[in-house]
Amino acid sequence: MSKFYVVKTTANQERIVANLMSMVARKNKASIYSILAPKELKGYVIVEAENNEDIVKSIRGVPHIKGIVKGEVNFNEIEHFLSPKKAIEQIKEGYTVEIISGPFKGELAVVKRVDEARNEITVELIEAVVSIPITVKADHVRVVDKKEEGE
Amino acid sequence: MVGSFKLDRRRVKEIRCGKMTELACKKCKYIGSSGVCKVCGSTDFSKTWYGYVIIIDPEKSEIAKKMGIKYAGRYALIVS
């Protein structure tokens, strides 16, 4: 029966750590079954292993690892990472969003149109004097307020 | 054995430097750098993918069972 453990890493190095850990685990023949690095969980990777000792074996000497979080994690706690919803599915017309990349980074805007097929949304900047519709990728915004229009 | 480990280290270094573009298969989410997916044989790849999971033992892994993965390797969680 496999168990789930959380390993603390340097932020933005999760993928490198997962690669290196898998290489060391294969080399040492440690009973590690999978390594998960979800986008939402910055600075941590989830390791599925037989026991804690196998993880200790495979993190020895690996850079960017800060330690193992004490205790185990249940599978139902990490299940939602495995079937994540697309960003576009979580955005609806009227929502207030913050643009997180591109020339309008940091600006707040209201969603006017959602194009699921193209993975794009059309927004209007809140602070702009003249409202100009801007089309951005759904992955480049963060939902700030889920109040829809007319509420 | 030492040679293969060195090769892996070089590959990781290439990925870290961004020299190697990693593509995810839109069908099975397998991450590779070639034009044909090693798992499903599809040629439909995407540069935009998020989340990362390495399956080492698909038979014993509960994550692999949940995701329906039968082959060991690196997979994305979201491919857009």
PDB file of C-alpha atoms in Angstrom:
ATOM      1  CA  MET A   1       0.000   0.000   0.000  1.00  0.00           C
ATOM      2  CA  SER A   2       1.531   3.285  -1.057  1.00  0.00           C
ATOM      3  CA  LYS A   3       1.633   6.367   1.115  1.00  0.00           C
ATOM      4  CA  PHE A   4       1.891  10.023   0.207  1.00  0.00           C
ATOM      5  CA  TYR A   5       4.495  12.377   1.628  1.00  0.00           C
ATOM      6  CA  VAL A   6       5.256  16.042   0.992  1.00  0.00           C
ATOM      7  CA  VAL A   7       8.804  17.219   0.256  1.00  0.00           C
ATOM      8  CA  LYS A   8       9.650  20.902   0.655  1.00  0.00           C
ATOM      9  CA  THR A   9      11.701  22.409  -2.168  1.00  0.00           C
ATOM     10  CA  THR A  10      12.968  25.776  -3.322  1.00  0.00           C
ATOM     11  CA  ALA A  11      10.192  27.693  -5.108  1.00  0.00           C
ATOM     12  CA  ASN A  12      10.106  27.237  -8.899  1.00  0.00           C
ATOM     13  CA  GLN A  13      12.512  24.285  -8.729  1.00  0.00           C
ATOM     14  CA  GLU A  14       9.806  21.640  -8.236  1.00  0.00           C
ATOM     15  CA  ARG A  15      10.207  20.079 -11.687  1.00  0.00           C
ATOM     16  CA  ILE A  16      14.004  19.875 -11.412  1.00  0.00           C
ATOM     17  CA  VAL A  17      13.687  18.300  -7.967  1.00  0.00           C
ATOM     18  CA  ALA A  18      11.135  15.763  -9.264  1.00  0.00           C
ATOM     19  CA  ASN A  19      13.446  14.818 -12.152  1.00  0.00           C
ATOM     20  CA  LEU A  20      16.476  14.418  -9.918  1.00  0.00           C
ATOM     21  CA  MET A  21      14.534  12.503  -7.260  1.00  0.00           C
ATOM     22  CA  SER A  22      13.203  10.050  -9.831  1.00  0.00           C
ATOM     23  CA  MET A  23      16.715   9.479 -11.159  1.00  0.00           C
ATOM     24  CA  VAL A  24      18.125   8.846  -7.673  1.00  0.00           C
ATOM     25  CA  ALA A  25      15.170   6.595  -6.772  1.00  0.00           C
ATOM     26  CA  ARG A  26      15.713   4.469  -9.892  1.00  0.00           C
ATOM     27  CA  LYS A  27      19.439   4.283  -9.204  1.00  0.00           C
ATOM     28  CA  ASN A  28      18.982   3.283  -5.548  1.00  0.00           C
ATOM     29  CA  LYS A  29      16.009   1.035  -6.383  1.00  0.00           C
ATOM     30  CA  ALA A  30      13.957   2.835  -3.744  1.00  0.00           C
ATOM     31  CA  SER A  31      10.264   1.973  -3.743  1.00  0.00           C
ATOM     32  CA  ILE A  32       9.019   5.338  -4.966  1.00  0.00           C
ATOM     33  CA  TYR A  33       6.027   5.001  -7.287  1.00  0.00           C
ATOM     34  CA  SER A  34       5.350   8.548  -8.459  1.00  0.00           C
ATOM     35  CA  ILE A  35       6.254  12.199  -7.904  1.00  0.00           C
ATOM     36  CA  LEU A  36       3.682  14.941  -8.333  1.00  0.00           C
ATOM     37  CA  ALA A  37       4.407  18.663  -8.772  1.00  0.00           C
ATOM     38  CA  PRO A  38       1.101  20.516  -9.209  1.00  0.00           C
ATOM     39  CA  LYS A  39       1.064  24.061 -10.564  1.00  0.00           C
ATOM     40  CA  GLU A  40      -0.956  25.307  -7.557  1.00  0.00           C
ATOM     41  CA  LEU A  41       1.501  23.994  -4.973  1.00  0.00           C
ATOM     42  CA  LYS A  42       4.592  26.168  -5.090  1.00  0.00           C
ATOM     43  CA  GLY A  43       7.641  24.975  -3.173  1.00  0.00           C
ATOM     44  CA  TYR A  44       6.388  21.447  -2.533  1.00  0.00           C
ATOM     45  CA  VAL A  45       6.288  18.117  -4.348  1.00  0.00           C
ATOM     46  CA  ILE A  46       4.121  15.149  -3.381  1.00  0.00           C
ATOM     47  CA  VAL A  47       5.872  11.789  -3.375  1.00  0.00           C
ATOM     48  CA  GLU A  48       4.094   8.444  -3.462  1.00  0.00           C
ATOM     49  CA  ALA A  49       6.257   5.821  -1.789  1.00  0.00           C
ATOM     50  CA  GLU A  50       6.141   2.638   0.231  1.00  0.00           C
ATOM     51  CA  ASN A  51       7.523   4.308   3.339  1.00  0.00           C
ATOM     52  CA  ASN A  52       9.377   7.354   4.662  1.00  0.00           C
ATOM     53  CA  GLU A  53      12.794   5.683   4.511  1.00  0.00           C
ATOM     54  CA  ASP A  54      12.676   5.327   0.744  1.00  0.00           C
ATOM     55  CA  ILE A  55      12.132   9.063   0.420  1.00  0.00           C
ATOM     56  CA  VAL A  56      15.012   9.848   2.775  1.00  0.00           C
ATOM     57  CA  LYS A  57      17.160   7.567   0.608  1.00  0.00           C
ATOM     58  CA  SER A  58      16.241   9.332  -2.599  1.00  0.00           C
ATOM     59  CA  ILE A  59      16.505  12.940  -1.430  1.00  0.00           C
ATOM     60  CA  ARG A  60      20.063  12.557  -0.119  1.00  0.00           C
ATOM     61  CA  GLY A  61      22.367  14.857  -2.060  1.00  0.00           C
ATOM     62  CA  VAL A  62      19.606  16.284  -4.265  1.00  0.00           C
ATOM     63  CA  PRO A  63      19.861  20.082  -4.537  1.00  0.00           C
ATOM     64  CA  HIS A  64      16.926  22.450  -3.831  1.00  0.00           C
ATOM     65  CA  ILE A  65      15.358  20.101  -1.269  1.00  0.00           C
ATOM     66  CA  LYS A  66      14.651  21.702   2.104  1.00  0.00           C
ATOM     67  CA  GLY A  67      13.220  18.690   3.903  1.00  0.00           C
ATOM     68  CA  ILE A  68      10.289  16.350   4.342  1.00  0.00           C
ATOM     69  CA  VAL A  69       7.047  17.567   5.879  1.00  0.00           C
ATOM     70  CA  LYS A  70       6.200  15.439   8.913  1.00  0.00           C
ATOM     71  CA  GLY A  71       3.336  13.015   8.538  1.00  0.00           C
ATOM     72  CA  GLU A  72       1.457  11.534   5.636  1.00  0.00           C
ATOM     73  CA  VAL A  73      -1.129  12.966   3.281  1.00  0.00           C
ATOM     74  CA  ASN A  74      -4.342  11.152   2.387  1.00  0.00           C
ATOM     75  CA  PHE A  75      -5.071  10.398  -1.251  1.00  0.00           C
ATOM     76  CA  ASN A  76      -8.366  12.317  -1.133  1.00  0.00           C
ATOM     77  CA  GLU A  77      -6.428  15.453  -0.143  1.00  0.00           C
ATOM     78  CA  ILE A  78      -4.372  15.380  -3.353  1.00  0.00           C
ATOM     79  CA  GLU A  79      -7.027  13.951  -5.666  1.00  0.00           C
ATOM     80  CA  HIS A  80      -8.166  17.392  -6.844  1.00  0.00           C
ATOM     81  CA  PHE A  81      -4.686  18.114  -8.242  1.00  0.00           C
ATOM     82  CA  LEU A  82      -5.005  15.180 -10.652  1.00  0.00           C
ATOM     83  CA  SER A  83      -8.087  16.364 -12.493  1.00  0.00           C
ATOM     84  CA  PRO A  84      -7.741  20.142 -12.462  1.00  0.00           C
ATOM     85  CA  LYS A  85     -10.254  22.357 -14.215  1.00  0.00           C
ATOM     86  CA  LYS A  86      -9.004  24.496 -17.070  1.00  0.00           C
ATOM     87  CA  ALA A  87      -8.596  28.194 -16.243  1.00  0.00           C
ATOM     88  CA  ILE A  88     -11.230  29.164 -18.815  1.00  0.00           C
ATOM     89  CA  GLU A  89     -13.857  26.959 -17.148  1.00  0.00           C
ATOM     90  CA  GLN A  90     -13.536  28.936 -13.939  1.00  0.00           C
ATOM     91  CA  ILE A  91     -14.051  32.361 -15.547  1.00  0.00           C
ATOM     92  CA  LYS A  92     -17.497  33.781 -16.331  1.00  0.00           C
ATOM     93  CA  GLU A  93     -18.701  37.062 -17.785  1.00  0.00           C
ATOM     94  CA  GLY A  94     -18.783  39.870 -15.252  1.00  0.00           C
ATOM     95  CA  TYR A  95     -16.017  38.486 -13.050  1.00  0.00           C
ATOM     96  CA  THR A  96     -13.303  40.905 -11.961  1.00  0.00           C
ATOM     97  CA  VAL A  97      -9.866  39.613 -12.884  1.00  0.00           C
ATOM     98  CA  GLU A  98      -6.277  40.742 -12.472  1.00  0.00           C
ATOM     99  CA  ILE A  99      -4.041  40.476 -15.521  1.00  0.00           C
ATOM    100  CA  ILE A 100      -0.884  38.665 -14.424  1.00  0.00           C
ATOM    101  CA  SER A 101       1.273  38.844 -17.529  1.00  0.00           C
ATOM    102  CA  GLY A 102       1.800  40.911 -20.643  1.00  0.00           C
ATOM    103  CA  PRO A 103       1.808  44.716 -21.070  1.00  0.00           C
ATOM    104  CA  PHE A 104      -1.242  45.148 -18.782  1.00  0.00           C
ATOM    105  CA  LYS A 105       0.271  43.154 -15.916  1.00  0.00           C
ATOM    106  CA  GLY A 106      -1.190  44.165 -12.560  1.00  0.00           C
ATOM    107  CA  GLU A 107      -4.287  45.873 -14.036  1.00  0.00           C
ATOM    108  CA  LEU A 108      -7.782  44.982 -12.870  1.00  0.00           C
ATOM    109  CA  ALA A 109     -10.389  44.281 -15.517  1.00  0.00           C
ATOM    110  CA  VAL A 110     -13.963  43.070 -15.963  1.00  0.00           C
ATOM    111  CA  VAL A 111     -14.634  40.032 -18.163  1.00  0.00           C
ATOM    112  CA  LYS A 112     -16.908  40.871 -21.090  1.00  0.00           C
ATOM    113  CA  ARG A 113     -16.693  37.735 -23.214  1.00  0.00           C
ATOM    114  CA  VAL A 114     -15.376  34.193 -22.768  1.00  0.00           C
ATOM    115  CA  ASP A 115     -14.177  32.147 -25.762  1.00  0.00           C
ATOM    116  CA  GLU A 116     -13.703  28.599 -24.513  1.00  0.00           C
ATOM    117  CA  ALA A 117     -12.642  27.191 -27.887  1.00  0.00           C
ATOM    118  CA  ARG A 118      -9.736  29.601 -28.215  1.00  0.00           C
ATOM    119  CA  ASN A 119      -8.979  29.691 -24.489  1.00  0.00           C
ATOM    120  CA  GLU A 120      -9.289  33.492 -24.611  1.00  0.00           C
ATOM    121  CA  ILE A 121     -11.290  36.101 -22.738  1.00  0.00           C
ATOM    122  CA  THR A 122     -12.144  39.667 -23.666  1.00  0.00           C
ATOM    123  CA  VAL A 123     -11.809  42.136 -20.802  1.00  0.00           C
ATOM    124  CA  GLU A 124     -12.186  45.867 -20.189  1.00  0.00           C
ATOM    125  CA  LEU A 125      -9.744  47.601 -17.873  1.00  0.00           C
ATOM    126  CA  ILE A 126     -11.412  49.166 -14.827  1.00  0.00           C
ATOM    127  CA  GLU A 127      -9.071  52.120 -14.461  1.00  0.00           C
ATOM    128  CA  ALA A 128      -8.989  53.079 -18.145  1.00  0.00           C
ATOM    129  CA  VAL A 129     -10.718  56.365 -19.013  1.00  0.00           C
ATOM    130  CA  VAL A 130     -11.920  55.055 -22.350  1.00  0.00           C
ATOM    131  CA  SER A 131     -12.934  51.399 -22.176  1.00  0.00           C
ATOM    132  CA  ILE A 132     -11.139  49.405 -24.854  1.00  0.00           C
ATOM    133  CA  PRO A 133     -11.772  45.663 -25.074  1.00  0.00           C
ATOM    134  CA  ILE A 134      -8.608  43.610 -24.736  1.00  0.00           C
ATOM    135  CA  THR A 135      -8.356  39.914 -25.570  1.00  0.00           C
ATOM    136  CA  VAL A 136      -6.019  37.899 -23.359  1.00  0.00           C
ATOM    137  CA  LYS A 137      -5.337  34.212 -22.745  1.00  0.00           C
ATOM    138  CA  ALA A 138      -7.368  32.747 -19.877  1.00  0.00           C
ATOM    139  CA  ASP A 139      -4.159  31.499 -18.240  1.00  0.00           C
ATOM    140  CA  HIS A 140      -2.840  35.067 -18.027  1.00  0.00           C
ATOM    141  CA  VAL A 141      -5.488  36.288 -15.559  1.00  0.00           C
ATOM    142  CA  ARG A 142      -6.344  35.622 -11.940  1.00  0.00           C
ATOM    143  CA  VAL A 143      -9.918  35.848 -10.673  1.00  0.00           C
ATOM    144  CA  VAL A 144     -10.252  38.543  -8.001  1.00  0.00           C
ATOM    145  CA  ASP A 145     -14.025  38.826  -7.575  1.00  0.00           C
ATOM    146  CA  LYS A 146     -16.614  36.275  -8.656  1.00  0.00           C
ATOM    147  CA  LYS A 147     -19.517  38.746  -8.698  1.00  0.00           C
ATOM    148  CA  GLU A 148     -21.314  38.376 -12.013  1.00  0.00           C
ATOM    149  CA  GLU A 149     -22.975  41.256 -13.863  1.00  0.00           C
ATOM    150  CA  GLY A 150     -26.466  42.163 -12.709  1.00  0.00           C
ATOM    151  CA  GLU A 151     -26.011  40.839  -9.154  1.00  0.00           C
TER     152      GLU A 151
ATOM    153  CA  MET B   1      25.805   2.662 -15.542  1.00  0.00           C
ATOM    154  CA  VAL B   2      27.889   5.759 -14.788  1.00  0.00           C
ATOM    155  CA  GLY B   3      27.561   6.823 -18.414  1.00  0.00           C
ATOM    156  CA  SER B   4      23.764   6.667 -18.354  1.00  0.00           C
ATOM    157  CA  PHE B   5      23.619   8.730 -15.162  1.00  0.00           C
ATOM    158  CA  LYS B   6      25.846  11.359 -16.774  1.00  0.00           C
ATOM    159  CA  LEU B   7      23.534  11.457 -19.770  1.00  0.00           C
ATOM    160  CA  ASP B   8      20.551  12.031 -17.519  1.00  0.00           C
ATOM    161  CA  ARG B   9      22.329  14.848 -15.729  1.00  0.00           C
ATOM    162  CA  ARG B  10      23.115  16.453 -19.062  1.00  0.00           C
ATOM    163  CA  ARG B  11      19.474  16.167 -20.091  1.00  0.00           C
ATOM    164  CA  VAL B  12      18.332  17.834 -16.855  1.00  0.00           C
ATOM    165  CA  LYS B  13      20.854  20.606 -17.455  1.00  0.00           C
ATOM    166  CA  GLU B  14      19.490  21.132 -20.960  1.00  0.00           C
ATOM    167  CA  ILE B  15      15.953  21.329 -19.643  1.00  0.00           C
ATOM    168  CA  ARG B  16      17.019  23.766 -16.932  1.00  0.00           C
ATOM    169  CA  CYS B  17      18.737  26.030 -19.467  1.00  0.00           C
ATOM    170  CA  GLY B  18      15.667  25.936 -21.700  1.00  0.00           C
ATOM    171  CA  LYS B  19      17.647  24.459 -24.593  1.00  0.00           C
ATOM    172  CA  MET B  20      15.215  21.606 -24.955  1.00  0.00           C
ATOM    173  CA  THR B  21      11.566  22.421 -25.638  1.00  0.00           C
ATOM    174  CA  GLU B  22       9.335  20.022 -23.831  1.00  0.00           C
ATOM    175  CA  LEU B  23       6.046  19.228 -25.506  1.00  0.00           C
ATOM    176  CA  ALA B  24       3.030  17.509 -24.020  1.00  0.00           C
ATOM    177  CA  CYS B  25       0.837  15.148 -26.006  1.00  0.00           C
ATOM    178  CA  LYS B  26      -2.691  16.556 -26.202  1.00  0.00           C
ATOM    179  CA  LYS B  27      -4.186  13.068 -26.158  1.00  0.00           C
ATOM    180  CA  CYS B  28      -2.384  11.270 -23.319  1.00  0.00           C
ATOM    181  CA  LYS B  29      -0.470  14.195 -21.682  1.00  0.00           C
ATOM    182  CA  TYR B  30       2.888  12.406 -22.030  1.00  0.00           C
ATOM    183  CA  ILE B  31       5.799  14.854 -22.016  1.00  0.00           C
ATOM    184  CA  GLY B  32       8.450  14.378 -24.668  1.00  0.00           C
ATOM    185  CA  SER B  33      10.633  16.353 -27.001  1.00  0.00           C
ATOM    186  CA  SER B  34      10.139  14.422 -30.232  1.00  0.00           C
ATOM    187  CA  GLY B  35       7.378  14.737 -32.813  1.00  0.00           C
ATOM    188  CA  VAL B  36       5.658  11.417 -32.053  1.00  0.00           C
ATOM    189  CA  CYS B  37       4.213  10.411 -28.682  1.00  0.00           C
ATOM    190  CA  LYS B  38       5.887   7.281 -27.315  1.00  0.00           C
ATOM    191  CA  VAL B  39       2.714   6.208 -25.516  1.00  0.00           C
ATOM    192  CA  CYS B  40      -0.164   6.741 -27.951  1.00  0.00           C
ATOM    193  CA  GLY B  41       1.652   7.509 -31.204  1.00  0.00           C
ATOM    194  CA  SER B  42      -0.142  10.829 -31.617  1.00  0.00           C
ATOM    195  CA  THR B  43       1.573  13.770 -33.308  1.00  0.00           C
ATOM    196  CA  ASP B  44      -0.641  16.403 -31.696  1.00  0.00           C
ATOM    197  CA  PHE B  45       1.612  18.164 -29.187  1.00  0.00           C
ATOM    198  CA  SER B  46       1.289  21.375 -27.199  1.00  0.00           C
ATOM    199  CA  LYS B  47       3.886  23.736 -25.786  1.00  0.00           C
ATOM    200  CA  THR B  48       1.425  25.037 -23.196  1.00  0.00           C
ATOM    201  CA  TRP B  49       1.076  22.639 -20.324  1.00  0.00           C
ATOM    202  CA  TYR B  50       0.950  22.904 -16.520  1.00  0.00           C
ATOM    203  CA  GLY B  51       1.495  20.564 -13.606  1.00  0.00           C
ATOM    204  CA  TYR B  52       4.005  17.737 -13.652  1.00  0.00           C
ATOM    205  CA  VAL B  53       3.874  14.128 -12.595  1.00  0.00           C
ATOM    206  CA  ILE B  54       6.538  11.445 -12.910  1.00  0.00           C
ATOM    207  CA  ILE B  55       5.230   7.903 -12.856  1.00  0.00           C
ATOM    208  CA  ILE B  56       7.959   5.460 -11.882  1.00  0.00           C
ATOM    209  CA  ASP B  57       5.889   2.341 -11.190  1.00  0.00           C
ATOM    210  CA  PRO B  58       2.479   2.522 -12.902  1.00  0.00           C
ATOM    211  CA  GLU B  59       1.329  -0.808 -11.486  1.00  0.00           C
ATOM    212  CA  LYS B  60       1.723   0.172  -7.861  1.00  0.00           C
ATOM    213  CA  SER B  61       1.012   3.892  -8.129  1.00  0.00           C
ATOM    214  CA  GLU B  62      -2.448   5.078  -7.098  1.00  0.00           C
ATOM    215  CA  ILE B  63      -1.899   8.360  -8.961  1.00  0.00           C
ATOM    216  CA  ALA B  64      -1.278   6.416 -12.186  1.00  0.00           C
ATOM    217  CA  LYS B  65      -4.435   4.365 -11.629  1.00  0.00           C
ATOM    218  CA  LYS B  66      -6.497   7.497 -11.027  1.00  0.00           C
ATOM    219  CA  MET B  67      -5.116   9.188 -14.137  1.00  0.00           C
ATOM    220  CA  GLY B  68      -5.364   6.026 -16.232  1.00  0.00           C
ATOM    221  CA  ILE B  69      -1.629   5.878 -16.934  1.00  0.00           C
ATOM    222  CA  LYS B  70      -0.196   2.512 -17.925  1.00  0.00           C
ATOM    223  CA  TYR B  71       3.366   3.448 -18.881  1.00  0.00           C
ATOM    224  CA  ALA B  72       6.105   4.975 -16.741  1.00  0.00           C
ATOM    225  CA  GLY B  73       7.278   8.431 -17.723  1.00  0.00           C
ATOM    226  CA  ARG B  74       6.657  12.123 -17.315  1.00  0.00           C
ATOM    227  CA  TYR B  75       3.159  13.524 -17.761  1.00  0.00           C
ATOM    228  CA  ALA B  76       1.480  16.931 -17.598  1.00  0.00           C
ATOM    229  CA  LEU B  77      -1.658  17.588 -15.561  1.00  0.00           C
ATOM    230  CA  ILE B  78      -3.198  20.223 -17.855  1.00  0.00           C
ATOM    231  CA  VAL B  79      -2.519  20.491 -21.582  1.00  0.00           C
ATOM    232  CA  SER B  80      -4.044  23.449 -23.405  1.00  0.00           C
TER     233      SER B  80
END
